[in-house]
PDB file of C-alpha atoms in Angstrom:
ATOM      1  CA  GLY Z   1      -0.020  -0.017  -0.027  1.00 60.00           C
ATOM      2  CA  GLY Z   2       0.898   3.600  -0.468  1.00 79.00           C
ATOM      3  CA  TYR Z   3      -0.538   4.922   2.803  1.00 84.00           C
ATOM      4  CA  LEU Z   4       1.313   6.089   5.823  1.00 90.00           C
ATOM      5  CA  ILE Z   5      -0.182   5.032   9.157  1.00 91.00           C
ATOM      6  CA  ALA Z   6       0.440   6.487  12.610  1.00 92.00           C
ATOM      7  CA  SER Z   7      -1.041   6.213  16.033  1.00 93.00           C
ATOM      8  CA  PRO Z   8      -0.182   8.640  18.760  1.00 92.00           C
ATOM      9  CA  TYR Z   9       0.199   7.073  22.215  1.00 91.00           C
ATOM     10  CA  ASN Z  10      -3.376   6.417  23.574  1.00 92.00           C
ATOM     11  CA  GLY Z  11      -4.907   7.906  20.438  1.00 93.00           C
ATOM     12  CA  PRO Z  12      -6.680   6.828  17.241  1.00 95.00           C
ATOM     13  CA  ILE Z  13      -5.004   5.417  14.119  1.00 96.00           C
ATOM     14  CA  PHE Z  14      -4.426   7.933  11.357  1.00 95.00           C
ATOM     15  CA  PHE Z  15      -3.688   7.375   7.718  1.00 92.00           C
ATOM     16  CA  TRP Z  16      -2.220   9.626   5.089  1.00 91.00           C
ATOM     17  CA  ASP Z  17      -2.827   9.131   1.359  1.00 86.00           C
ATOM     18  CA  PRO Z  18      -0.188  10.819  -0.784  1.00 86.00           C
ATOM     19  CA  ALA Z  19      -2.792  11.166  -3.610  1.00 83.00           C
ATOM     20  CA  GLU Z  20      -4.936  13.462  -1.397  1.00 78.00           C
ATOM     21  CA  THR Z  21      -4.441  17.171  -2.022  1.00 70.00           C
ATOM     22  CA  THR Z  22      -5.182  18.272   1.520  1.00 75.00           C
ATOM     23  CA  GLY Z  23      -1.885  17.050   2.859  1.00 76.00           C
ATOM     24  CA  HIS Z  24      -3.441  16.075   6.176  1.00 86.00           C
ATOM     25  CA  ALA Z  25      -3.684  12.659   7.840  1.00 90.00           C
ATOM     26  CA  THR Z  26      -7.210  11.547   8.753  1.00 91.00           C
ATOM     27  CA  VAL Z  27      -8.536   9.169  11.403  1.00 94.00           C
ATOM     28  CA  MET Z  28      -8.907   5.688   9.987  1.00 93.00           C
ATOM     29  CA  PRO Z  29     -12.598   4.846   9.561  1.00 93.00           C
ATOM     30  CA  ASN Z  30     -13.979   2.231  11.986  1.00 94.00           C
ATOM     31  CA  ALA Z  31     -10.564   1.657  13.614  1.00 95.00           C
ATOM     32  CA  PRO Z  32     -10.237   1.604  17.420  1.00 96.00           C
ATOM     33  CA  LEU Z  33     -10.148   5.143  18.773  1.00 95.00           C
ATOM     34  CA  VAL Z  34      -7.771   4.455  21.657  1.00 95.00           C
ATOM     35  CA  ASN Z  35      -4.508   2.484  21.169  1.00 96.00           C
ATOM     36  CA  GLU Z  36      -1.087   2.337  22.694  1.00 95.00           C
ATOM     37  CA  GLY Z  37       0.414   1.812  19.268  1.00 95.00           C
ATOM     38  CA  CYS Z  38       0.105   0.056  15.907  1.00 95.00           C
ATOM     39  CA  PHE Z  39       2.039  -1.539  13.106  1.00 94.00           C
ATOM     40  CA  GLN Z  40       1.426  -3.330   9.807  1.00 93.00           C
ATOM     41  CA  VAL Z  41       1.976  -7.093   9.598  1.00 92.00           C
ATOM     42  CA  MET Z  42       3.391  -8.521   6.399  1.00 86.00           C
ATOM     43  CA  PRO Z  43       2.647 -10.095   4.000  1.00 82.00           C
ATOM     44  CA  GLN Z  44      -1.053  -9.954   4.948  1.00 84.00           C
ATOM     45  CA  ARG Z  45      -1.109  -6.071   4.902  1.00 87.00           C
ATOM     46  CA  GLN Z  46      -3.209  -5.930   8.074  1.00 93.00           C
ATOM     47  CA  ILE Z  47      -2.936  -3.099  10.596  1.00 95.00           C
ATOM     48  CA  VAL Z  48      -2.493  -4.370  14.168  1.00 96.00           C
ATOM     49  CA  ALA Z  49      -3.389  -2.143  17.159  1.00 97.00           C
ATOM     50  CA  TYR Z  50      -2.344  -2.973  20.732  1.00 97.00           C
ATOM     51  CA  GLY Z  51      -3.495  -1.572  24.050  1.00 96.00           C
ATOM     52  CA  SER Z  52      -6.723  -1.156  22.162  1.00 96.00           C
ATOM     53  CA  THR Z  53     -10.451  -0.991  22.734  1.00 94.00           C
ATOM     54  CA  PHE Z  54     -13.850  -2.176  21.518  1.00 91.00           C
ATOM     55  CA  THR Z  55     -15.936   0.142  23.640  1.00 87.00           C
ATOM     56  CA  GLY Z  56     -13.807   3.274  24.117  1.00 82.00           C
ATOM     57  CA  PHE Z  57     -12.509   1.983  27.396  1.00 90.00           C
ATOM     58  CA  GLN Z  58      -8.902   0.934  26.836  1.00 94.00           C
ATOM     59  CA  ASP Z  59      -7.771  -2.643  27.556  1.00 96.00           C
ATOM     60  CA  PRO Z  60      -3.989  -2.536  27.943  1.00 97.00           C
ATOM     61  CA  MET Z  61      -3.677  -6.248  26.999  1.00 97.00           C
ATOM     62  CA  LEU Z  62      -5.961  -6.221  23.848  1.00 97.00           C
ATOM     63  CA  VAL Z  63      -4.579  -6.760  20.367  1.00 98.00           C
ATOM     64  CA  ARG Z  64      -6.910  -6.005  17.414  1.00 97.00           C
ATOM     65  CA  TRP Z  65      -6.327  -6.263  13.682  1.00 97.00           C
ATOM     66  CA  CYS Z  66      -8.210  -5.242  10.556  1.00 96.00           C
ATOM     67  CA  ASP Z  67      -9.294  -7.404   7.595  1.00 95.00           C
ATOM     68  CA  VAL Z  68      -6.647  -8.328   4.992  1.00 93.00           C
ATOM     69  CA  GLY Z  69      -6.136  -5.382   2.638  1.00 86.00           C
ATOM     70  CA  ASN Z  70      -9.141  -3.498   4.141  1.00 91.00           C
ATOM     71  CA  PHE Z  71      -8.239  -1.157   6.992  1.00 91.00           C
ATOM     72  CA  THR Z  72     -11.869   0.050   7.375  1.00 92.00           C
ATOM     73  CA  ASN Z  73     -13.107  -3.375   8.625  1.00 95.00           C
ATOM     74  CA  TRP Z  74     -12.087  -4.198  12.195  1.00 96.00           C
ATOM     75  CA  VAL Z  75     -14.961  -6.487  13.250  1.00 93.00           C
ATOM     76  CA  GLY Z  76     -14.234 -10.153  12.810  1.00 91.00           C
ATOM     77  CA  THR Z  77     -16.834 -12.320  11.085  1.00 90.00           C
ATOM     78  CA  VAL Z  78     -16.773 -15.740   9.402  1.00 89.00           C
ATOM     79  CA  VAL Z  79     -16.161 -14.083   5.971  1.00 89.00           C
ATOM     80  CA  ASN Z  80     -13.218 -11.835   6.893  1.00 93.00           C
ATOM     81  CA  GLN Z  81      -9.885 -11.967   8.669  1.00 94.00           C
ATOM     82  CA  ALA Z  82     -10.316  -9.080  11.172  1.00 96.00           C
ATOM     83  CA  GLY Z  83     -10.121 -10.077  14.788  1.00 95.00           C
ATOM     84  CA  SER Z  84      -8.775  -9.606  18.277  1.00 96.00           C
ATOM     85  CA  PHE Z  85      -6.868 -11.414  21.037  1.00 96.00           C
ATOM     86  CA  ARG Z  86      -6.303 -10.521  24.708  1.00 97.00           C
ATOM     87  CA  ILE Z  87      -2.812 -11.528  25.915  1.00 97.00           C
ATOM     88  CA  PRO Z  88      -3.498 -13.351  29.197  1.00 96.00           C
ATOM     89  CA  LYS Z  89      -0.259 -12.582  31.119  1.00 95.00           C
ATOM     90  CA  GLY Z  90       0.974  -9.216  32.316  1.00 94.00           C
ATOM     91  CA  SER Z  91      -0.565  -5.873  33.113  1.00 95.00           C
ATOM     92  CA  LYS Z  92       0.047  -4.035  29.781  1.00 96.00           C
ATOM     93  CA  ILE Z  93       1.441  -4.383  26.285  1.00 97.00           C
ATOM     94  CA  VAL Z  94       4.483  -2.061  26.285  1.00 96.00           C
ATOM     95  CA  GLY Z  95       5.348  -2.294  22.536  1.00 96.00           C
ATOM     96  CA  GLY Z  96       4.954  -4.240  19.363  1.00 96.00           C
ATOM     97  CA  ILE Z  97       6.695  -4.488  15.950  1.00 96.00           C
ATOM     98  CA  GLN Z  98       6.630  -6.555  12.781  1.00 95.00           C
ATOM     99  CA  GLY Z  99       9.641  -8.813  13.342  1.00 91.00           C
ATOM    100  CA  PRO Z 100      11.254 -11.262  10.963  1.00 88.00           C
ATOM    101  CA  GLN Z 101       8.488 -13.731   9.971  1.00 86.00           C
ATOM    102  CA  LYS Z 102       5.991 -12.678  12.704  1.00 92.00           C
ATOM    103  CA  GLY Z 103       4.552  -9.931  14.809  1.00 95.00           C
ATOM    104  CA  LEU Z 104       6.066  -9.403  18.206  1.00 96.00           C
ATOM    105  CA  PHE Z 105       4.603  -7.941  21.340  1.00 97.00           C
ATOM    106  CA  TRP Z 106       6.244  -7.140  24.648  1.00 97.00           C
ATOM    107  CA  THR Z 107       4.329  -6.967  27.873  1.00 97.00           C
ATOM    108  CA  ASP Z 108       5.670  -5.763  31.107  1.00 95.00           C
ATOM    109  CA  LEU Z 109       6.608  -9.393  31.852  1.00 95.00           C
ATOM    110  CA  GLY Z 110       7.739 -11.051  28.598  1.00 96.00           C
ATOM    111  CA  VAL Z 111       7.549 -11.363  24.785  1.00 97.00           C
ATOM    112  CA  TRP Z 112       4.858 -12.849  22.665  1.00 97.00           C
ATOM    113  CA  SER Z 113       4.732 -13.885  18.954  1.00 96.00           C
ATOM    114  CA  MET Z 114       1.801 -13.443  16.576  1.00 96.00           C
ATOM    115  CA  SER Z 115       1.910 -15.899  13.670  1.00 94.00           C
ATOM    116  CA  TYR Z 116      -0.502 -16.019  10.736  1.00 93.00           C
ATOM    117  CA  VAL Z 117      -2.504 -19.287  10.655  1.00 92.00           C
ATOM    118  CA  ASN Z 118      -5.379 -18.312   8.286  1.00 84.00           C
ATOM    119  CA  LEU Z 119      -9.070 -18.882   9.027  1.00 80.00           C
ATOM    120  CA  PRO Z 120     -10.819 -19.464  11.362  1.00 82.00           C
ATOM    121  CA  LEU Z 121      -8.346 -18.169  13.984  1.00 84.00           C
ATOM    122  CA  VAL Z 122      -6.295 -15.896  11.641  1.00 91.00           C
ATOM    123  CA  TYR Z 123      -3.374 -15.577  14.139  1.00 94.00           C
ATOM    124  CA  SER Z 124      -1.835 -17.763  16.855  1.00 95.00           C
ATOM    125  CA  PHE Z 125      -0.266 -16.098  19.881  1.00 97.00           C
ATOM    126  CA  ASN Z 126       2.523 -17.711  21.850  1.00 96.00           C
ATOM    127  CA  GLU Z 127       4.603 -16.588  24.734  1.00 97.00           C
ATOM    128  CA  ILE Z 128       8.231 -16.813  23.605  1.00 96.00           C
ATOM    129  CA  ALA Z 129       9.858 -15.903  26.926  1.00 96.00           C
ATOM    130  CA  SER Z 130       9.148 -14.396  30.301  1.00 96.00           C
ATOM    131  CA  GLY Z 131      11.178 -12.225  32.528  1.00 95.00           C
ATOM    132  CA  CYS Z 132      12.276 -10.071  29.598  1.00 96.00           C
ATOM    133  CA  GLY Z 133       9.570  -7.463  29.186  1.00 95.00           C
ATOM    134  CA  LEU Z 134      10.177  -4.177  27.370  1.00 96.00           C
ATOM    135  CA  VAL Z 135      11.286  -1.124  29.369  1.00 95.00           C
ATOM    136  CA  GLY Z 136       9.611   1.346  26.972  1.00 94.00           C
ATOM    137  CA  GLN Z 137       7.752   1.448  23.681  1.00 92.00           C
ATOM    138  CA  LYS Z 138      10.734   2.548  21.618  1.00 92.00           C
ATOM    139  CA  ALA Z 139      13.286   0.309  23.308  1.00 96.00           C
ATOM    140  CA  VAL Z 140      13.376  -2.284  20.513  1.00 97.00           C
ATOM    141  CA  GLY Z 141      14.986  -2.583  17.145  1.00 96.00           C
ATOM    142  CA  ILE Z 142      15.907  -5.037  14.382  1.00 96.00           C
ATOM    143  CA  LEU Z 143      19.345  -5.407  12.797  1.00 95.00           C
ATOM    144  CA  GLY Z 144      20.184  -8.053  10.294  1.00 92.00           C
ATOM    145  CA  GLY Z 145      17.160 -10.246  11.168  1.00 91.00           C
ATOM    146  CA  THR Z 146      17.929 -10.192  14.922  1.00 95.00           C
ATOM    147  CA  VAL Z 147      15.575  -8.335  17.288  1.00 96.00           C
ATOM    148  CA  PHE Z 148      17.257  -6.472  20.190  1.00 97.00           C
ATOM    149  CA  TRP Z 149      15.574  -4.870  23.161  1.00 97.00           C
ATOM    150  CA  MET Z 150      16.054  -3.430  26.640  1.00 95.00           C
ATOM    151  CA  SER Z 151      14.129  -4.852  29.521  1.00 95.00           C
ATOM    152  CA  GLN Z 152      13.826  -3.480  33.038  1.00 92.00           C
ATOM    153  CA  SER Z 153      17.062  -5.234  34.072  1.00 88.00           C
ATOM    154  CA  GLN Z 154      19.124  -6.070  30.992  1.00 92.00           C
ATOM    155  CA  PHE Z 155      19.342  -6.314  27.187  1.00 95.00           C
ATOM    156  CA  PHE Z 156      18.080  -9.251  25.127  1.00 97.00           C
ATOM    157  CA  ARG Z 157      18.065 -10.533  21.551  1.00 96.00           C
ATOM    158  CA  LEU Z 158      15.761 -12.788  19.635  1.00 96.00           C
ATOM    159  CA  ALA Z 159      17.473 -14.814  16.931  1.00 87.00           C
ATOM    160  CA  GLY Z 160      17.193 -18.302  15.481  1.00 81.00           C
ATOM    161  CA  GLY Z 161      17.932 -19.943  18.846  1.00 81.00           C
ATOM    162  CA  GLY Z 162      15.239 -17.999  20.739  1.00 91.00           C
ATOM    163  CA  VAL Z 163      15.500 -15.287  23.343  1.00 96.00           C
ATOM    164  CA  GLU Z 164      18.999 -14.765  24.829  1.00 95.00           C
ATOM    165  CA  PRO Z 165      20.284 -12.269  27.330  1.00 94.00           C
ATOM    166  CA  ILE Z 166      23.128  -9.996  26.089  1.00 94.00           C
ATOM    167  CA  ASP Z 167      25.986  -9.548  28.486  1.00 90.00           C
ATOM    168  CA  CYS Z 168      26.428  -5.835  29.360  1.00 79.00           C
ATOM    169  CA  PRO Z 169      28.977  -4.615  31.930  1.00 78.00           C
ATOM    170  CA  VAL Z 170      27.108  -1.289  32.433  1.00 72.00           C
TER     171      VAL Z 170
END
């Protein structure tokens, strides 16, 4: 797609269409109005929001995603691939990104993967590791297919062998 998406902390999801002459981003129709953040999963081209809502009251552990290729449809039915999942462990989702081969979410306690499995469930969610939660929303990055992040007590990486602590003398 040719759209830019953005979601201010605890705000709605905006999109910007470069073909529009107004030059302004607009609120994404039918998307959740309160979110801690969002990102696009590939290759399905679905927008995923976390720390989201159904009712306007924010659920810090709720993940929602729109239908494939249709960011205006956020309500899951038997004929689309929109949906939601509530991560069962932790008190809040701190951050999320599209990682190599899967979506990744960090709670205050650990890291979870989101893998595409098609209908009827659309995504499976699995806890990858605990005791390695994210210290802040922007404390994660990817370099050469390896995901690096800072937790409350040390640095970690996720590579082919799973989650590993990184020795740091500081």
